[in-house]
CSV table of C-alpha atoms in Angstrom, one decimal:
chain,number,residue,atom,x,y,z
A,1,UNK,CA,0.0,0.0,0.0
A,2,UNK,CA,1.2,3.5,-0.8
A,3,UNK,CA,0.7,4.7,2.8
A,4,UNK,CA,3.0,2.0,4.2
A,5,UNK,CA,5.9,2.7,1.8
A,6,UNK,CA,8.3,-0.2,1.2
A,7,UNK,CA,10.5,-1.5,4.0
A,8,UNK,CA,13.7,0.0,2.7
A,9,UNK,CA,12.2,3.4,2.2
A,10,UNK,CA,10.9,3.3,5.8
A,11,UNK,CA,14.3,2.5,7.1
A,12,UNK,CA,15.9,5.3,5.1
A,13,UNK,CA,13.3,7.7,6.3
A,14,UNK,CA,13.8,6.7,10.0
A,15,UNK,CA,17.5,7.1,9.6
A,16,UNK,CA,17.1,10.5,8.0
A,17,UNK,CA,14.6,11.7,10.7
A,18,UNK,CA,16.7,10.3,13.5
A,19,UNK,CA,19.8,12.0,12.4
A,20,UNK,CA,18.1,15.4,12.2
A,21,UNK,CA,16.3,15.0,15.5
A,22,UNK,CA,19.4,13.7,17.3
A,23,UNK,CA,21.4,16.7,16.0
A,24,UNK,CA,18.8,19.0,17.4
A,25,UNK,CA,18.5,17.1,20.7
A,26,UNK,CA,22.3,17.1,21.2
A,27,UNK,CA,22.9,20.6,20.1
A,28,UNK,CA,19.8,22.5,21.3
A,29,UNK,CA,21.9,25.0,23.2
A,30,UNK,CA,23.4,26.2,19.8
A,31,UNK,CA,20.0,27.4,18.7
A,32,UNK,CA,18.9,31.0,19.0
A,33,UNK,CA,16.0,30.6,21.5
A,34,UNK,CA,13.7,33.2,20.1
A,35,UNK,CA,12.9,33.2,16.3
A,36,UNK,CA,12.6,36.3,14.2
A,37,UNK,CA,8.8,36.9,14.0
A,38,UNK,CA,7.7,37.6,10.4
A,39,UNK,CA,4.0,36.7,10.2
A,40,UNK,CA,3.8,37.1,6.4
A,41,UNK,CA,6.9,35.0,5.8
A,42,UNK,CA,5.7,32.2,8.1
A,43,UNK,CA,2.2,32.2,6.5
A,44,UNK,CA,3.9,32.0,3.1
A,45,UNK,CA,6.2,29.1,4.2
A,46,UNK,CA,3.1,27.1,5.0
A,47,UNK,CA,0.8,28.1,2.1
A,48,UNK,CA,3.4,27.6,-0.6
A,49,UNK,CA,3.7,23.8,-0.4
A,50,UNK,CA,1.8,21.6,-2.8
A,51,UNK,CA,-0.8,19.7,-0.7
A,52,UNK,CA,-2.5,18.3,-3.8
A,53,UNK,CA,0.4,16.1,-5.1
A,54,UNK,CA,2.7,16.2,-2.1
A,55,UNK,CA,6.5,16.3,-2.4
A,56,UNK,CA,9.4,14.0,-2.1
A,57,UNK,CA,9.6,12.2,1.3
A,58,UNK,CA,13.0,13.5,2.2
A,59,UNK,CA,12.2,17.0,1.0
A,60,UNK,CA,9.1,17.0,3.2
A,61,UNK,CA,11.2,15.9,6.3
A,62,UNK,CA,13.8,18.7,5.6
A,63,UNK,CA,11.0,21.2,5.1
A,64,UNK,CA,9.3,20.4,8.4
A,65,UNK,CA,12.4,20.1,10.6
A,66,UNK,CA,14.1,23.1,9.1
A,67,UNK,CA,11.1,25.3,9.8
A,68,UNK,CA,10.4,24.0,13.2
A,69,UNK,CA,14.1,24.8,14.1
A,70,UNK,CA,13.9,28.3,12.6
A,71,UNK,CA,10.4,29.3,13.7
A,72,UNK,CA,10.0,28.1,17.2
A,73,UNK,CA,10.8,29.3,20.7
A,74,UNK,CA,13.2,26.5,21.7
A,75,UNK,CA,11.7,25.5,25.1
A,76,UNK,CA,14.1,22.5,25.3
A,77,UNK,CA,17.0,25.0,25.6
A,78,UNK,CA,18.8,25.0,29.0
A,79,UNK,CA,18.6,28.8,29.0
A,80,UNK,CA,14.8,28.8,28.5
A,81,UNK,CA,13.5,30.1,31.9
A,82,UNK,CA,10.0,30.7,30.7
A,83,UNK,CA,6.6,28.9,31.2
A,84,UNK,CA,6.2,25.4,32.3
A,85,UNK,CA,7.5,23.9,29.1
A,86,UNK,CA,10.4,21.6,29.9
A,87,UNK,CA,12.8,19.7,27.7
A,88,UNK,CA,11.3,16.2,27.1
A,89,UNK,CA,13.3,13.3,28.5
A,90,UNK,CA,14.4,10.8,26.0
A,91,UNK,CA,12.3,7.9,27.3
A,92,UNK,CA,9.2,10.0,26.8
A,93,UNK,CA,10.1,10.8,23.2
A,94,UNK,CA,10.6,7.1,22.5
A,95,UNK,CA,7.3,6.3,24.2
A,96,UNK,CA,5.5,8.6,21.8
A,97,UNK,CA,7.1,6.9,18.9
A,98,UNK,CA,6.1,3.4,20.2
A,99,UNK,CA,2.6,4.6,20.8
A,100,UNK,CA,2.3,6.0,17.2
A,101,UNK,CA,3.5,2.6,15.8
A,102,UNK,CA,1.2,0.4,17.8
A,103,UNK,CA,-1.6,3.0,17.9
A,104,UNK,CA,-3.6,1.3,20.7
A,105,UNK,CA,-7.2,2.4,21.1
A,106,UNK,CA,-7.8,2.9,24.8
A,107,UNK,CA,-11.6,3.4,24.7
A,108,UNK,CA,-12.3,-0.2,25.5
A,109,UNK,CA,-10.3,-2.3,28.0
A,110,UNK,CA,-10.4,-5.4,25.8
A,111,UNK,CA,-8.8,-3.6,22.8
A,112,UNK,CA,-5.7,-2.5,24.8
A,113,UNK,CA,-5.6,-4.4,28.2
A,114,UNK,CA,-1.9,-3.9,28.8
A,115,UNK,CA,-2.1,-0.1,28.0
A,116,UNK,CA,-5.2,0.4,30.2
A,117,UNK,CA,-3.7,-1.5,33.1
A,118,UNK,CA,-0.4,0.4,32.8
A,119,UNK,CA,-2.4,3.7,33.2
A,120,UNK,CA,-4.4,2.2,36.1
A,121,UNK,CA,-1.2,1.2,37.8
A,122,UNK,CA,0.3,4.7,37.3
A,123,UNK,CA,-2.9,6.3,38.8
A,124,UNK,CA,-2.5,4.1,41.8
A,125,UNK,CA,1.2,5.0,42.2
A,126,UNK,CA,0.4,8.8,41.9
A,127,UNK,CA,-2.6,8.5,44.3
A,128,UNK,CA,-0.2,7.0,46.8
A,129,UNK,CA,2.4,9.7,46.3
A,130,UNK,CA,-0.3,12.3,47.0
A,131,UNK,CA,-1.3,10.6,50.2
A,132,UNK,CA,-4.7,9.2,49.1
A,133,UNK,CA,-5.9,6.0,50.8
A,134,UNK,CA,-4.8,2.8,49.0
A,135,UNK,CA,-8.4,1.6,48.7
A,136,UNK,CA,-10.1,4.9,48.1
A,137,UNK,CA,-9.1,6.6,44.9
A,138,UNK,CA,-9.7,6.6,41.2
A,139,UNK,CA,-8.3,8.6,38.2
A,140,UNK,CA,-7.8,8.9,34.5
A,141,UNK,CA,-5.2,10.3,32.1
A,142,UNK,CA,-6.1,13.5,30.3
A,143,UNK,CA,-4.8,15.5,27.4
A,144,UNK,CA,-3.9,18.5,29.6
A,145,UNK,CA,-4.6,20.3,32.8
A,146,UNK,CA,-7.6,22.0,31.2
A,147,UNK,CA,-9.3,18.7,30.6
A,148,UNK,CA,-8.4,17.6,34.1
A,149,UNK,CA,-9.8,20.7,35.7
A,150,UNK,CA,-13.0,20.4,33.6
A,151,UNK,CA,-13.3,16.8,34.8
A,152,UNK,CA,-13.1,18.1,38.4
A,153,UNK,CA,-15.9,20.6,37.8
A,154,UNK,CA,-18.1,17.9,36.2
A,155,UNK,CA,-17.4,15.5,39.1
A,156,UNK,CA,-18.3,18.1,41.6
A,157,UNK,CA,-21.6,18.8,39.9
A,158,UNK,CA,-22.4,15.1,39.7
A,159,UNK,CA,-21.5,14.7,43.3
A,160,UNK,CA,-23.6,17.6,44.5
A,161,UNK,CA,-26.7,17.0,42.3
A,162,UNK,CA,-27.9,13.3,42.0
A,163,UNK,CA,-29.7,13.9,38.7
A,164,UNK,CA,-27.1,16.1,37.0
A,165,UNK,CA,-26.0,13.2,34.7
A,166,UNK,CA,-29.6,12.9,33.4
A,167,UNK,CA,-31.0,16.4,33.5
A,168,UNK,CA,-27.8,18.5,33.5
A,169,UNK,CA,-28.1,22.2,34.5
A,170,UNK,CA,-31.9,21.9,34.6
A,171,UNK,CA,-31.6,19.8,37.8
A,172,UNK,CA,-30.0,22.7,39.6
A,173,UNK,CA,-32.2,25.2,41.4
A,174,UNK,CA,-29.5,27.6,42.6
A,175,UNK,CA,-26.5,28.8,40.6
A,176,UNK,CA,-23.4,26.7,41.5
A,177,UNK,CA,-20.4,28.8,42.5
A,178,UNK,CA,-16.7,27.9,42.2
A,179,UNK,CA,-14.2,29.7,44.4
A,180,UNK,CA,-10.5,29.9,43.5
A,181,UNK,CA,-7.6,32.3,44.0
A,182,UNK,CA,-7.3,35.2,41.6
A,183,UNK,CA,-3.9,33.7,40.8
A,184,UNK,CA,-5.6,30.4,39.7
A,185,UNK,CA,-5.2,29.2,36.1
A,186,UNK,CA,-7.8,30.4,33.7
A,187,UNK,CA,-8.7,26.8,32.7
A,188,UNK,CA,-11.0,27.1,35.8
A,189,UNK,CA,-13.0,29.8,34.0
A,190,UNK,CA,-12.9,27.7,30.8
A,191,UNK,CA,-14.1,24.6,32.6
A,192,UNK,CA,-17.0,26.6,34.1
A,193,UNK,CA,-17.9,27.9,30.7
A,194,UNK,CA,-17.8,24.5,28.9
A,195,UNK,CA,-19.8,22.9,31.8
A,196,UNK,CA,-22.6,25.3,31.1
A,197,UNK,CA,-22.1,27.3,34.3
A,198,UNK,CA,-20.6,30.4,32.7
A,199,UNK,CA,-17.7,32.7,33.6
A,200,UNK,CA,-19.7,34.4,36.3
A,201,UNK,CA,-20.0,31.3,38.4
A,202,UNK,CA,-16.3,31.6,39.2
A,203,UNK,CA,-15.5,33.9,42.1
A,204,UNK,CA,-11.8,34.8,42.2
A,205,UNK,CA,-10.6,35.3,45.8
A,206,UNK,CA,-7.9,38.0,46.4
A,207,UNK,CA,-4.5,36.9,47.6
A,208,UNK,CA,-2.5,38.3,50.5
A,209,UNK,CA,1.0,39.7,50.3
A,210,UNK,CA,2.2,36.2,50.3
A,211,UNK,CA,0.3,35.6,47.0
A,212,UNK,CA,-1.8,32.8,48.7
A,213,UNK,CA,-5.6,32.7,48.5
A,214,UNK,CA,-6.9,34.7,51.4
A,215,UNK,CA,-9.0,32.2,53.4
A,216,UNK,CA,-10.7,34.9,55.5
A,217,UNK,CA,-12.1,36.5,52.4
A,218,UNK,CA,-13.0,33.0,51.0
A,219,UNK,CA,-15.2,32.3,54.0
A,220,UNK,CA,-16.8,35.7,53.7
A,221,UNK,CA,-17.6,35.1,50.0
A,222,UNK,CA,-19.1,31.7,50.8
A,223,UNK,CA,-21.3,33.2,53.4
A,224,UNK,CA,-22.5,35.8,51.0
A,225,UNK,CA,-23.3,33.1,48.4
A,226,UNK,CA,-25.3,30.9,50.9
A,227,UNK,CA,-27.4,33.9,51.8
A,228,UNK,CA,-28.3,34.6,48.1
A,229,UNK,CA,-29.7,32.5,45.3
A,230,UNK,CA,-26.3,30.8,44.9
A,231,UNK,CA,-25.1,27.3,45.9
A,232,UNK,CA,-21.4,26.9,46.8
A,233,UNK,CA,-20.1,24.0,44.6
A,234,UNK,CA,-16.3,23.7,44.9
A,235,UNK,CA,-13.1,25.4,46.1
A,236,UNK,CA,-10.0,25.1,44.0
A,237,UNK,CA,-6.7,25.4,45.8
A,238,UNK,CA,-3.6,25.9,43.6
A,239,UNK,CA,-0.4,24.1,44.2
A,240,UNK,CA,2.1,26.0,42.1
A,241,UNK,CA,0.5,29.1,40.6
A,242,UNK,CA,1.5,29.9,37.0
A,243,UNK,CA,2.9,33.3,37.9
A,244,UNK,CA,4.8,33.0,41.1
A,245,UNK,CA,4.8,29.3,41.9
A,246,UNK,CA,2.8,29.8,45.1
A,247,UNK,CA,1.0,26.9,46.9
A,248,UNK,CA,-2.2,27.9,48.7
A,249,UNK,CA,-2.9,26.9,52.3
A,250,UNK,CA,-4.4,23.6,51.4
A,251,UNK,CA,-5.1,22.5,55.0
A,252,UNK,CA,-7.2,25.6,55.8
A,253,UNK,CA,-9.0,25.4,52.4
A,254,UNK,CA,-9.9,21.8,53.2
A,255,UNK,CA,-11.2,22.9,56.6
A,256,UNK,CA,-13.5,25.5,55.0
A,257,UNK,CA,-14.6,23.0,52.3
A,258,UNK,CA,-15.6,20.5,54.9
A,259,UNK,CA,-17.4,23.1,57.0
A,260,UNK,CA,-19.6,24.1,54.0
A,261,UNK,CA,-19.7,20.6,52.4
A,262,UNK,CA,-18.0,21.8,49.2
A,263,UNK,CA,-15.9,19.8,46.8
A,264,UNK,CA,-12.2,20.6,47.4
A,265,UNK,CA,-10.1,20.3,44.2
A,266,UNK,CA,-6.3,21.0,44.1
A,267,UNK,CA,-4.9,22.2,40.8
A,268,UNK,CA,-1.4,20.8,41.2
A,269,UNK,CA,-0.6,20.8,37.5
A,270,UNK,CA,2.9,22.1,38.1
A,271,UNK,CA,3.7,21.9,41.8
A,272,UNK,CA,2.3,18.4,42.3
A,273,UNK,CA,5.6,16.9,41.4
A,274,UNK,CA,6.9,18.2,44.7
A,275,UNK,CA,5.3,15.1,46.1
A,276,UNK,CA,8.0,13.0,44.5
A,277,UNK,CA,10.7,14.8,46.6
A,278,UNK,CA,11.4,14.2,50.2
A,279,UNK,CA,12.8,17.7,50.3
A,280,UNK,CA,9.7,19.4,48.9
A,281,UNK,CA,6.8,17.0,49.8
A,282,UNK,CA,5.8,18.9,52.9
A,283,UNK,CA,5.0,22.0,50.7
A,284,UNK,CA,1.9,20.1,49.6
A,285,UNK,CA,0.6,19.4,53.1
A,286,UNK,CA,-3.2,19.1,52.9
A,287,UNK,CA,-3.4,17.8,49.3
A,288,UNK,CA,-4.1,14.3,50.7
A,289,UNK,CA,-7.4,15.8,52.2
A,290,UNK,CA,-8.7,16.9,48.8
A,291,UNK,CA,-11.6,15.4,46.8
A,292,UNK,CA,-9.6,15.6,43.6
A,293,UNK,CA,-6.3,16.6,42.1
A,294,UNK,CA,-5.1,17.9,38.7
A,295,UNK,CA,-1.5,16.9,37.8
A,296,UNK,CA,0.5,17.5,34.6
A,297,UNK,CA,3.3,15.0,34.0
A,298,UNK,CA,4.3,17.0,31.0
A,299,UNK,CA,5.5,19.8,33.2
A,300,UNK,CA,7.9,18.9,36.0
A,301,UNK,CA,8.2,15.2,35.0
A,302,UNK,CA,9.5,16.3,31.6
A,303,UNK,CA,7.5,14.1,29.2
A,304,UNK,CA,6.2,15.3,25.9
A,305,UNK,CA,3.0,17.2,25.6
A,306,UNK,CA,0.4,16.4,26.7
A,307,UNK,CA,0.1,14.1,29.6
A,308,UNK,CA,-2.1,15.1,32.5
A,309,UNK,CA,-3.8,13.1,35.3
A,310,UNK,CA,-7.1,13.6,37.2
A,311,UNK,CA,-7.1,11.8,40.5
A,312,UNK,CA,-10.0,11.6,43.0
A,313,UNK,CA,-10.6,10.2,46.5
A,314,UNK,CA,-14.1,9.3,45.4
A,315,UNK,CA,-13.9,5.8,43.8
A,316,UNK,CA,-17.3,5.9,42.1
A,317,UNK,CA,-17.5,9.5,40.9
A,318,UNK,CA,-15.9,9.1,37.5
A,319,UNK,CA,-18.3,6.3,36.6
A,320,UNK,CA,-21.2,8.3,37.8
A,321,UNK,CA,-20.1,11.3,35.7
A,322,UNK,CA,-19.1,9.6,32.5
A,323,UNK,CA,-20.5,6.1,32.3
A,324,UNK,CA,-22.7,5.4,29.2
A,325,UNK,CA,-24.0,2.3,27.4
A,326,UNK,CA,-23.8,1.8,23.7
A,327,UNK,CA,-24.6,-1.1,21.4
A,328,UNK,CA,-21.5,-0.7,19.1
A,329,UNK,CA,-18.8,-0.7,21.8
A,330,UNK,CA,-17.2,-4.1,22.9
A,331,UNK,CA,-19.0,-5.7,25.9
A,332,UNK,CA,-16.0,-7.8,27.1
A,333,UNK,CA,-15.6,-5.7,30.2
A,334,UNK,CA,-19.1,-6.4,31.3
A,335,UNK,CA,-18.0,-9.9,32.4
A,336,UNK,CA,-14.7,-8.8,33.9
A,337,UNK,CA,-13.7,-6.8,36.9
A,338,UNK,CA,-12.3,-4.0,34.7
A,339,UNK,CA,-13.4,-0.5,33.6
A,340,UNK,CA,-13.7,0.7,30.0
A,341,UNK,CA,-11.9,4.0,29.9
A,342,UNK,CA,-14.5,5.6,27.6
A,343,UNK,CA,-17.0,5.2,30.5
A,344,UNK,CA,-14.5,6.9,32.8
A,345,UNK,CA,-13.5,10.2,31.1
A,346,UNK,CA,-14.4,13.0,28.8
A,347,UNK,CA,-12.4,11.4,26.0
A,348,UNK,CA,-13.7,8.4,24.0
A,349,UNK,CA,-11.2,7.3,21.4
A,350,UNK,CA,-7.8,8.2,22.7
A,351,UNK,CA,-4.1,7.3,22.5
A,352,UNK,CA,-1.8,5.7,25.1
A,353,UNK,CA,-1.0,8.8,27.1
A,354,UNK,CA,0.4,7.1,30.0
A,355,UNK,CA,3.2,5.2,28.2
A,356,UNK,CA,5.5,8.3,28.2
A,357,UNK,CA,5.4,8.4,32.0
A,358,UNK,CA,5.6,4.6,32.4
A,359,UNK,CA,8.6,4.2,30.1
A,360,UNK,CA,10.3,7.2,31.8
A,361,UNK,CA,9.9,5.4,35.2
A,362,UNK,CA,11.2,2.2,33.6
A,363,UNK,CA,14.2,4.2,32.4
A,364,UNK,CA,14.9,6.4,35.4
A,365,UNK,CA,12.7,5.3,38.3
A,366,UNK,CA,11.1,7.4,41.0
A,367,UNK,CA,14.5,7.9,42.5
A,368,UNK,CA,15.7,9.5,39.2
A,369,UNK,CA,12.8,11.9,39.3
A,370,UNK,CA,13.5,12.9,42.9
A,371,UNK,CA,17.1,13.6,42.0
A,372,UNK,CA,16.0,15.7,39.0
A,373,UNK,CA,13.4,17.7,40.9
A,374,UNK,CA,15.8,18.4,43.7
A,375,UNK,CA,18.4,19.5,41.2
A,376,UNK,CA,16.0,22.0,39.7
A,377,UNK,CA,15.0,23.3,43.2
A,378,UNK,CA,18.7,23.7,44.0
A,379,UNK,CA,19.3,25.6,40.8
A,380,UNK,CA,16.5,28.0,41.8
A,381,UNK,CA,18.0,28.5,45.2
A,382,UNK,CA,21.3,29.3,43.6
A,383,UNK,CA,19.7,31.7,41.2
A,384,UNK,CA,18.0,33.6,44.0
A,385,UNK,CA,21.4,33.9,45.8
A,386,UNK,CA,23.1,35.1,42.6
A,387,UNK,CA,20.4,37.6,41.8
A,388,UNK,CA,20.6,39.1,45.3
A,389,UNK,CA,24.4,39.3,45.1
A,390,UNK,CA,24.0,41.2,41.9
A,391,UNK,CA,21.6,43.8,43.2
A,392,UNK,CA,18.3,42.3,42.1
A,393,UNK,CA,15.4,41.9,44.5
A,394,UNK,CA,13.4,38.6,44.6
A,395,UNK,CA,9.7,39.3,45.3
A,396,UNK,CA,8.0,35.9,45.5
A,397,UNK,CA,8.4,33.4,48.3
A,398,UNK,CA,8.2,30.0,46.8
A,399,UNK,CA,10.1,26.8,47.4
A,400,UNK,CA,9.5,25.7,43.8
A,401,UNK,CA,11.9,26.7,41.1
A,402,UNK,CA,10.1,29.9,40.1
A,403,UNK,CA,11.8,33.1,40.8
A,404,UNK,CA,10.2,36.6,40.3
A,405,UNK,CA,12.6,39.5,40.7
A,406,UNK,CA,13.2,43.1,39.8
A,407,UNK,CA,15.6,46.0,40.2
A,408,UNK,CA,14.9,48.1,43.3
A,409,UNK,CA,15.7,51.4,41.6
A,410,UNK,CA,13.6,50.6,38.5
A,411,UNK,CA,10.7,48.6,40.0
A,412,UNK,CA,8.1,51.4,39.4
A,413,UNK,CA,9.3,52.0,35.8
A,414,UNK,CA,6.7,50.2,33.6
A,415,UNK,CA,9.1,50.3,30.7
A,416,UNK,CA,12.0,48.7,32.5
A,417,UNK,CA,11.1,45.0,32.2
A,418,UNK,CA,9.5,45.5,28.8
A,419,UNK,CA,12.5,47.0,27.2
A,420,UNK,CA,15.0,44.6,28.7
A,421,UNK,CA,12.9,41.6,27.7
A,422,UNK,CA,12.7,42.9,24.1
A,423,UNK,CA,16.5,43.1,24.0
A,424,UNK,CA,16.9,39.7,25.5
A,425,UNK,CA,14.5,38.1,23.0
A,426,UNK,CA,16.3,39.8,20.2
A,427,UNK,CA,19.7,38.5,21.5
A,428,UNK,CA,18.2,35.0,21.6
A,429,UNK,CA,20.5,33.7,24.3
A,430,UNK,CA,17.9,33.1,27.0
A,431,UNK,CA,14.2,33.4,27.5
A,432,UNK,CA,12.2,34.6,30.5
A,433,UNK,CA,8.8,36.2,31.0
A,434,UNK,CA,7.2,39.0,33.0
A,435,UNK,CA,4.7,38.8,35.8
A,436,UNK,CA,3.2,41.3,38.2
A,437,UNK,CA,3.8,40.8,41.9
A,438,UNK,CA,1.9,43.3,44.1
A,439,UNK,CA,1.5,45.6,41.1
A,440,UNK,CA,5.2,45.5,40.2
A,441,UNK,CA,6.1,44.0,36.8
A,442,UNK,CA,8.8,41.4,37.6
A,443,UNK,CA,11.1,39.2,35.6
A,444,UNK,CA,9.9,35.6,36.0
A,445,UNK,CA,12.5,32.9,35.7
A,446,UNK,CA,11.5,29.3,36.0
A,447,UNK,CA,13.9,26.3,36.0
A,448,UNK,CA,12.0,24.1,33.6
A,449,UNK,CA,15.0,22.2,32.1
A,450,UNK,CA,16.7,19.3,33.9
A,451,UNK,CA,19.9,20.3,32.0
A,452,UNK,CA,20.1,23.8,33.3
A,453,UNK,CA,23.3,24.3,35.3
A,454,UNK,CA,25.1,27.1,37.1
A,455,UNK,CA,26.7,28.0,33.8
A,456,UNK,CA,23.3,29.0,32.3
A,457,UNK,CA,22.4,30.9,35.5
A,458,UNK,CA,25.6,32.9,35.2
A,459,UNK,CA,24.9,33.6,31.5
A,460,UNK,CA,21.4,34.9,32.3
A,461,UNK,CA,22.6,37.2,35.1
A,462,UNK,CA,25.4,38.6,33.0
A,463,UNK,CA,22.9,39.4,30.3
A,464,UNK,CA,20.5,41.0,32.8
A,465,UNK,CA,23.2,43.1,34.3
A,466,UNK,CA,24.4,44.3,30.9
A,467,UNK,CA,20.9,45.2,29.8
A,468,UNK,CA,20.2,46.9,33.2
A,469,UNK,CA,23.4,49.0,32.8
A,470,UNK,CA,22.4,50.0,29.3
A,471,UNK,CA,18.9,51.0,30.4
A,472,UNK,CA,20.0,53.2,33.3
A,473,UNK,CA,22.7,55.1,31.5
């Protein structure tokens, strides 16, 4: 068949692709991190190709790899200090290749029993790491934190309203309300919107000077809701905010959730990996008390996009929320003590998401992950010290490798961070972002790469110092 190509051609293509990818993987640091943005040129690069007849196989490979290399922000670069986009570990990359070859269909247990059981085992392992009871948990792999948070909202609704799975929003007499920090990820708002609750069902709670959700204000807002035509549905605590890497007071949030009988969800998409480190685990105190957790393996566990997990301490809630019966799906699971994934999640047909985490653990083990996480935390501590010694001021208090800082003399100058970042992006040697802390625009540097060393930290600070001196002259 034409789609298969012949065996020799396949081997030649694999060799050609592998050589290009290995060269990029081995020499990522030689790349300019930030591309030159020319919208018209990039649109032309895409539109000029012949999609009717196609092109030579090897020309196609050259075309794609060349343009990805020239027109991407290189997040695998060790001097990328940006968002939670880490370099993929090699086991995860190979896992994606294996998954593409076998292409298992994880909708039904009987179609991919090994793959489904691998993911079930990983859910159990992660539930244990987060402190859930060994016989009181459930979970499912998701495409990303957005899907996992949406799953949490749907589970909270089905838990609160017995007929929600049948009558939906029409079974609700009072408007359900979701409470979260104003620093929470906006996937919470998106989840509320797609669940039919609307943006206005989300009440952002202000944070204190420590950037944590203010639990006093939270209680006040809940009291106001209960006295109106609203029904408190869930509280979302964040474990590792996108901006400053802050972990909310999960213990106190749980106490409030229990007092008002509200579903307590923890968005630990990034910071959840702290549970894998003896050094950092205590930062997540209270997460074991939650009703559910969002965790992104594609963040701090450095596997390719996207690999998220939704875990809950309610063993039956996923089935209640997503179970459905059809005539055309295999019925093998009906006679076995197993669960068909399509009855357990938003997704129906889906790929083997969990393999990239499973193979990574087979390669490196939990111990390897703990060493890597500790290394990145140590690099962040070192960066904080180096910044302070060079006259910069760190403004966030986080034990996670997220550092927000500014220059004391220029902190109120709105153009300071913008101008310096423009110069840094143009140089292409490093990449960091900007984030406001207490109304001050700060530089935000996150250690996302397990290959980042003291050398990259020194290069970043040297560049920052040079740009600061140029700006103040």
